[in-house]
Amino acid sequence: MTDTKSIFVIIPCYNEGSVIRQTVEEVLAKGYRVVIVDDCSRDNSRKQLSGLPLYYLRHRVNLGQGAALQTGIDFSKKKGAKYFVTFDADGQHDCNDIAGMVEFLEQENADIVFGSRFLPGAKTNVSRSRSVALNLGRYINYFFSGILLSDSFNGLRLFSRQAVEKIKITENRMAHPVEILMLTAANKIKYAEYPVAIHYSDYSKGKGLKNKDGIKILFEIFLHKIFR
Amino acid sequence: MNINIIQIVLTVCITLIAIYMYMRLRSGLFDIILIGLFFVGGIFFTFFPETTNAIAHFVGVSKGANLLLYSAILFLFFLILKLYSRLRKIEEKFTELVRNKSLEEAEEMKEKD
């Protein structure tokens, strides 16, 4: 059994004041270390977290989710983390899945485990239109990275130390999921997929990626391909 | 020799641009030669536009004006790409700056009972 203190859960947050405390409390209850990367929130997120044992980092300027994740990864590396979990602040993930992902990573001898809401055994209430968009997204990601996942834009991922040594996210905004896949392929990192629950609330539907953001992501990947 | 209005406008513009460029980057001999070529070339083609046709014919384009349009589009496209890549580099440095600052200022919050 892995020591839960060596598992760092990185939660980027941007104006998530109304839900952040509940999300963090659930993760802390499991005994994991929590790293909050506040991407220059304008709300009371910081105050909401007071009294909770966690690491709090704040970007002085809003940079985007990809940048916040990389900041959290850099920090966790310095703190000697063994496992790095990326976790959304809006409460759509279930922290009960983390233990299973760690076990699965060790069992598969992989360095990255991607959470998937579409594998058998995953509980999700994803809407039909979102489902279609995500399905299209996974083929687009496949086209750019050569990796076909069952769930292309799931925020719950687990990285080993070896993986984060090779992956550095430079896509600050929405294209970072694709960039992670491209880097996984380029560095021949062994990955696996694990069924995880996604619970969409009215709140989380309002936040996060919208279907129309697909165009923006495409444009960012296009630029990424040209300039790298 | 007939002088058209467009020739006057172009002459004024080219002269002003040349003066502006000279004031901005008068640093080296190279710059002065470059600005000089731009100025002399610009004025020359303004008053002898037929010569551009000869160049256009030489590369297989029917009219000098068309050749100018094609090369301008290519040049602008190149410029946009350059600007984008510069922008991305700046963003990268900026990200690094903000990130390092946040790592320095990271706080370890403690449990309160």
Coordinates of C-alpha atoms in Angstrom, one line a residue:
Chain A
M1 CA 0.0 0.0 0.0
T2 CA 1.4 3.3 -1.0
D3 CA 1.8 6.0 1.6
T4 CA -1.0 8.5 1.0
K5 CA 1.3 11.4 2.0
S6 CA 3.4 10.7 -1.1
I7 CA 0.4 11.3 -3.3
F8 CA 0.0 14.9 -4.3
V9 CA -3.4 16.0 -5.6
I10 CA -3.0 19.1 -7.7
I11 CA -6.2 21.2 -8.0
P12 CA -6.1 24.2 -10.2
C13 CA -8.7 26.7 -9.4
Y14 CA -10.1 29.8 -10.9
N15 CA -13.1 31.5 -9.2
E16 CA -14.3 28.2 -7.7
G17 CA -15.1 29.7 -4.3
S18 CA -18.5 28.2 -3.9
V19 CA -17.3 24.6 -4.4
I20 CA -13.6 24.5 -3.7
R21 CA -13.9 23.8 0.1
Q22 CA -16.1 20.7 -0.3
T23 CA -13.9 19.3 -3.1
V24 CA -10.7 19.8 -1.0
E25 CA -12.2 18.5 2.2
E26 CA -13.1 15.2 0.4
V27 CA -9.6 14.8 -0.9
L28 CA -8.0 15.6 2.4
A29 CA -10.2 13.1 4.1
K30 CA -8.4 10.4 2.1
G31 CA -5.1 11.5 3.5
Y32 CA -3.6 12.9 0.3
R33 CA -1.5 16.1 0.1
V34 CA -3.4 18.8 -1.6
V35 CA -1.8 21.5 -3.7
I36 CA -4.1 24.3 -4.7
V37 CA -2.9 26.5 -7.6
D38 CA -5.1 29.6 -7.6
D39 CA -4.9 31.0 -11.1
C40 CA -5.6 34.5 -9.9
S41 CA -9.2 34.0 -8.8
R42 CA -11.2 37.2 -8.2
D43 CA -13.5 35.6 -5.7
N44 CA -13.1 34.4 -2.1
S45 CA -11.5 31.1 -2.9
R46 CA -8.5 31.8 -0.6
K47 CA -10.8 32.6 2.3
Q48 CA -12.9 29.5 1.7
L49 CA -9.8 27.3 2.2
S50 CA -8.8 28.8 5.5
G51 CA -8.1 26.2 8.2
L52 CA -7.4 23.4 5.8
P53 CA -4.0 21.7 5.8
L54 CA -2.8 22.2 2.3
Y55 CA -0.3 24.0 0.0
Y56 CA -1.6 27.2 -1.5
L57 CA 0.0 28.7 -4.6
R58 CA -1.2 31.7 -6.4
H59 CA -0.5 33.0 -9.9
R60 CA -0.3 36.8 -9.8
V61 CA -1.8 36.9 -13.3
N62 CA -4.4 34.5 -14.8
L63 CA -2.5 32.1 -17.1
G64 CA -4.9 29.2 -17.7
Q65 CA -5.5 25.7 -16.4
G66 CA -2.5 24.1 -18.2
A67 CA -0.1 26.6 -16.7
A68 CA -1.6 26.1 -13.2
L69 CA -1.2 22.3 -13.5
Q70 CA 2.5 22.7 -14.4
T71 CA 3.0 25.1 -11.5
G72 CA 1.4 22.5 -9.2
I73 CA 3.6 19.7 -10.7
D74 CA 6.8 21.8 -10.3
F75 CA 5.9 22.5 -6.6
S76 CA 5.0 18.8 -5.8
K77 CA 8.3 17.7 -7.4
K78 CA 10.1 20.0 -5.0
K79 CA 8.2 18.6 -2.1
G80 CA 9.2 15.1 -3.0
A81 CA 5.9 13.7 -4.3
K82 CA 5.9 10.2 -5.6
Y83 CA 2.6 10.4 -7.4
F84 CA 1.0 13.4 -9.1
V85 CA -2.8 13.6 -9.5
T86 CA -4.5 16.3 -11.5
F87 CA -8.0 17.0 -10.2
D88 CA -10.7 19.5 -11.2
A89 CA -11.9 21.9 -8.5
D90 CA -15.5 22.0 -9.6
G91 CA -16.5 18.7 -7.9
Q92 CA -17.0 16.6 -11.0
H93 CA -14.4 13.9 -9.9
D94 CA -14.7 11.3 -7.2
C95 CA -11.6 11.1 -5.0
N96 CA -12.4 7.5 -4.2
D97 CA -11.0 6.7 -7.7
I98 CA -7.5 7.9 -6.8
A99 CA -6.5 4.8 -4.8
G100 CA -7.7 2.5 -7.5
M101 CA -5.7 4.5 -10.1
V102 CA -2.5 4.2 -8.0
E103 CA -3.0 0.5 -7.6
F104 CA -3.7 0.1 -11.3
L105 CA -0.6 2.1 -12.2
E106 CA 1.6 -0.1 -10.1
Q107 CA 0.0 -3.2 -11.3
E108 CA 0.3 -2.3 -15.0
N109 CA 3.8 -0.9 -14.4
A110 CA 2.7 2.3 -16.2
D111 CA 3.8 5.9 -15.7
I112 CA 0.5 7.6 -16.5
V113 CA -3.0 6.6 -15.8
F114 CA -5.8 8.5 -17.6
G115 CA -9.2 8.6 -16.0
S116 CA -12.0 7.7 -18.3
R117 CA -15.7 8.2 -17.9
F118 CA -16.5 5.9 -20.9
L119 CA -14.8 2.7 -19.9
P120 CA -17.1 -0.1 -18.5
G121 CA -17.5 0.4 -14.8
A122 CA -17.4 4.2 -14.9
K123 CA -20.4 6.1 -13.4
T124 CA -21.3 9.2 -15.3
N125 CA -24.2 11.4 -16.1
V126 CA -22.7 13.0 -19.2
S127 CA -25.2 14.4 -21.6
R128 CA -25.7 13.1 -25.1
S129 CA -24.4 16.2 -26.9
R130 CA -21.3 16.4 -24.6
S131 CA -20.7 12.7 -25.3
V132 CA -20.8 13.3 -29.1
A133 CA -18.4 16.2 -28.8
L134 CA -16.0 14.3 -26.6
N135 CA -16.1 11.4 -29.0
L136 CA -15.1 13.7 -31.8
G137 CA -12.4 15.2 -29.6
R138 CA -10.8 11.9 -29.0
Y139 CA -10.3 11.3 -32.7
I140 CA -8.9 14.8 -33.1
N141 CA -6.5 14.1 -30.3
Y142 CA -5.6 10.8 -31.9
F143 CA -4.9 12.7 -35.2
F144 CA -2.5 15.0 -33.5
S145 CA -0.9 12.7 -30.9
G146 CA -1.3 9.2 -32.2
I147 CA -2.9 8.1 -29.0
L148 CA -6.5 7.1 -28.9
L149 CA -8.1 7.3 -25.5
S150 CA -11.7 6.4 -24.7
D151 CA -12.0 9.8 -22.9
S152 CA -10.1 12.7 -24.4
F153 CA -10.7 15.5 -22.0
N154 CA -10.8 14.0 -18.5
G155 CA -9.2 16.1 -15.9
L156 CA -8.4 13.2 -13.6
R157 CA -5.0 11.8 -14.3
L158 CA -2.2 10.1 -12.4
F159 CA 1.5 10.6 -13.2
S160 CA 4.5 8.9 -11.7
R161 CA 7.6 10.8 -10.9
Q162 CA 9.3 9.4 -14.1
A163 CA 6.4 10.8 -16.2
V164 CA 6.5 14.3 -14.8
E165 CA 10.3 14.4 -15.4
K166 CA 9.5 14.0 -19.1
I167 CA 6.3 16.0 -19.4
K168 CA 6.3 19.8 -19.2
I169 CA 3.1 21.5 -20.1
T170 CA 3.6 24.6 -22.2
E171 CA 0.1 25.0 -23.5
N172 CA -1.2 27.3 -20.8
R173 CA -4.9 27.2 -21.8
M174 CA -7.2 24.6 -23.2
A175 CA -4.9 22.6 -25.5
H176 CA -2.9 21.1 -22.6
P177 CA -4.8 17.7 -22.6
V178 CA -3.6 17.2 -26.2
E179 CA -0.2 18.4 -25.4
I180 CA 0.1 15.8 -22.6
L181 CA -0.9 13.1 -25.1
M182 CA 1.7 14.3 -27.6
L183 CA 4.4 14.3 -25.0
T184 CA 3.3 10.9 -23.8
A185 CA 3.7 9.6 -27.3
A186 CA 6.9 11.4 -28.1
N187 CA 8.6 10.2 -24.9
K188 CA 7.2 6.7 -25.3
I189 CA 5.7 6.8 -21.8
K190 CA 3.7 3.8 -20.8
Y191 CA 0.1 4.7 -20.1
A192 CA -3.1 3.0 -19.1
E193 CA -6.8 4.0 -18.8
Y194 CA -8.9 3.5 -15.7
P195 CA -12.7 3.9 -15.3
V196 CA -13.6 6.9 -13.1
A197 CA -16.8 8.5 -12.1
I198 CA -17.8 11.9 -13.4
H199 CA -20.6 13.8 -11.8
Y200 CA -21.8 16.8 -13.7
S201 CA -23.7 19.2 -11.6
D202 CA -25.4 22.3 -12.9
Y203 CA -22.4 24.1 -11.5
S204 CA -19.7 22.1 -13.3
K205 CA -21.7 22.3 -16.5
G206 CA -21.5 26.1 -16.3
K207 CA -17.7 26.0 -15.8
G208 CA -15.1 24.1 -17.7
L209 CA -14.9 23.3 -21.4
K210 CA -17.9 24.0 -23.6
N211 CA -18.4 22.2 -26.8
K212 CA -17.8 25.4 -28.8
D213 CA -14.3 25.6 -27.2
G214 CA -13.3 22.8 -29.6
I215 CA -12.6 25.4 -32.3
K216 CA -10.2 27.3 -30.0
I217 CA -8.5 24.1 -29.0
L218 CA -8.0 23.2 -32.6
F219 CA -6.4 26.6 -33.3
E220 CA -4.1 26.3 -30.4
I221 CA -2.9 22.8 -31.4
F222 CA -2.4 24.0 -34.9
L223 CA -0.1 26.8 -33.6
H224 CA 1.6 24.4 -31.3
K225 CA 2.4 22.1 -34.2
I226 CA 3.7 25.0 -36.3
F227 CA 6.0 26.5 -33.7
R228 CA 7.4 23.5 -32.0
Chain B
M1 CA 6.2 64.5 -68.1
N2 CA 2.7 64.1 -66.5
I3 CA 2.5 63.7 -62.8
N4 CA -0.5 61.9 -61.4
I5 CA -2.0 62.5 -57.9
I6 CA -1.1 58.9 -56.9
Q7 CA 2.6 59.6 -57.7
I8 CA 2.6 62.7 -55.4
V9 CA 0.9 60.7 -52.6
L10 CA 3.3 57.8 -53.0
T11 CA 6.3 60.1 -53.1
V12 CA 5.3 61.9 -49.9
C13 CA 4.6 58.6 -48.1
I14 CA 7.8 57.0 -49.2
T15 CA 9.8 60.0 -48.1
L16 CA 8.1 60.2 -44.7
I17 CA 8.6 56.4 -44.1
A18 CA 12.3 56.8 -45.1
I19 CA 12.7 59.7 -42.7
Y20 CA 10.9 57.8 -39.9
M21 CA 13.0 54.7 -40.5
Y22 CA 16.2 56.7 -40.5
M23 CA 15.3 58.3 -37.2
R24 CA 14.4 55.0 -35.7
L25 CA 17.4 52.9 -36.7
R26 CA 20.2 55.2 -37.9
S27 CA 22.6 53.0 -36.0
G28 CA 24.7 51.3 -38.8
L29 CA 25.8 51.8 -42.3
F30 CA 23.8 48.7 -43.2
D31 CA 20.5 50.4 -42.1
I32 CA 21.3 53.5 -44.1
I33 CA 22.0 51.5 -47.2
L34 CA 18.8 49.6 -46.7
I35 CA 16.7 52.7 -46.2
G36 CA 18.4 54.4 -49.2
L37 CA 17.6 51.4 -51.4
F38 CA 14.0 51.5 -50.2
F39 CA 13.7 55.2 -50.9
V40 CA 15.4 55.2 -54.3
G41 CA 13.6 52.0 -55.4
G42 CA 10.2 53.3 -54.2
I43 CA 10.6 56.7 -56.0
F44 CA 11.9 55.0 -59.2
F45 CA 9.0 52.6 -59.5
T46 CA 6.5 55.4 -58.7
F47 CA 7.6 57.4 -61.7
F48 CA 8.5 54.5 -64.0
P49 CA 5.7 52.0 -63.2
E50 CA 6.2 50.2 -66.6
T51 CA 9.5 48.8 -65.4
T52 CA 7.7 46.7 -62.8
N53 CA 5.9 45.0 -65.7
A54 CA 9.2 43.9 -67.2
I55 CA 10.1 42.3 -63.9
A56 CA 6.7 40.7 -63.7
H57 CA 7.0 39.3 -67.2
F58 CA 10.4 37.9 -66.3
V59 CA 9.0 35.8 -63.4
G60 CA 5.9 34.9 -65.4
V61 CA 3.3 37.3 -64.0
S62 CA 1.2 39.4 -66.4
K63 CA 1.3 42.7 -64.6
G64 CA 3.7 44.5 -62.2
A65 CA 0.8 45.3 -59.9
N66 CA -0.2 41.7 -59.6
L67 CA 3.4 40.7 -58.8
L68 CA 3.4 43.3 -56.0
L69 CA 0.1 41.9 -54.6
Y70 CA 1.4 38.3 -54.6
S71 CA 4.7 39.2 -52.9
A72 CA 2.9 41.4 -50.4
I73 CA 0.5 38.6 -49.4
L74 CA 3.4 36.2 -48.9
F75 CA 5.4 38.7 -47.0
L76 CA 2.5 39.6 -44.7
F77 CA 1.8 36.0 -44.0
F78 CA 5.4 35.4 -43.1
L79 CA 5.3 38.5 -40.9
I80 CA 2.2 37.1 -39.1
L81 CA 3.8 33.8 -38.4
K82 CA 6.9 35.5 -37.1
L83 CA 4.8 37.7 -34.8
Y84 CA 2.9 34.7 -33.5
S85 CA 6.1 32.8 -32.7
R86 CA 7.5 35.9 -31.0
L87 CA 4.2 36.2 -29.0
R88 CA 4.4 32.6 -27.9
K89 CA 8.0 33.0 -26.8
I90 CA 7.1 36.1 -24.8
E91 CA 4.2 34.2 -23.2
E92 CA 6.5 31.3 -22.3
K93 CA 8.9 33.7 -20.5
F94 CA 6.0 35.5 -18.8
T95 CA 4.6 32.2 -17.6
E96 CA 8.0 31.2 -16.2
L97 CA 8.1 34.5 -14.3
V98 CA 4.6 34.2 -12.8
R99 CA 5.3 30.5 -12.0
N100 CA 8.6 31.1 -10.2
K101 CA 7.0 33.9 -8.2
S102 CA 4.1 31.7 -7.1
L103 CA 6.6 28.9 -6.2
E104 CA 8.5 31.3 -4.1
E105 CA 5.4 32.6 -2.3
A106 CA 3.8 29.1 -1.8
E107 CA 2.3 28.9 1.6
E108 CA 1.7 25.8 3.7
M109 CA -1.6 26.3 5.4
K110 CA -2.2 24.6 8.7
E111 CA -5.2 22.9 10.2
K112 CA -7.2 24.9 12.6
D113 CA -9.2 23.3 15.4

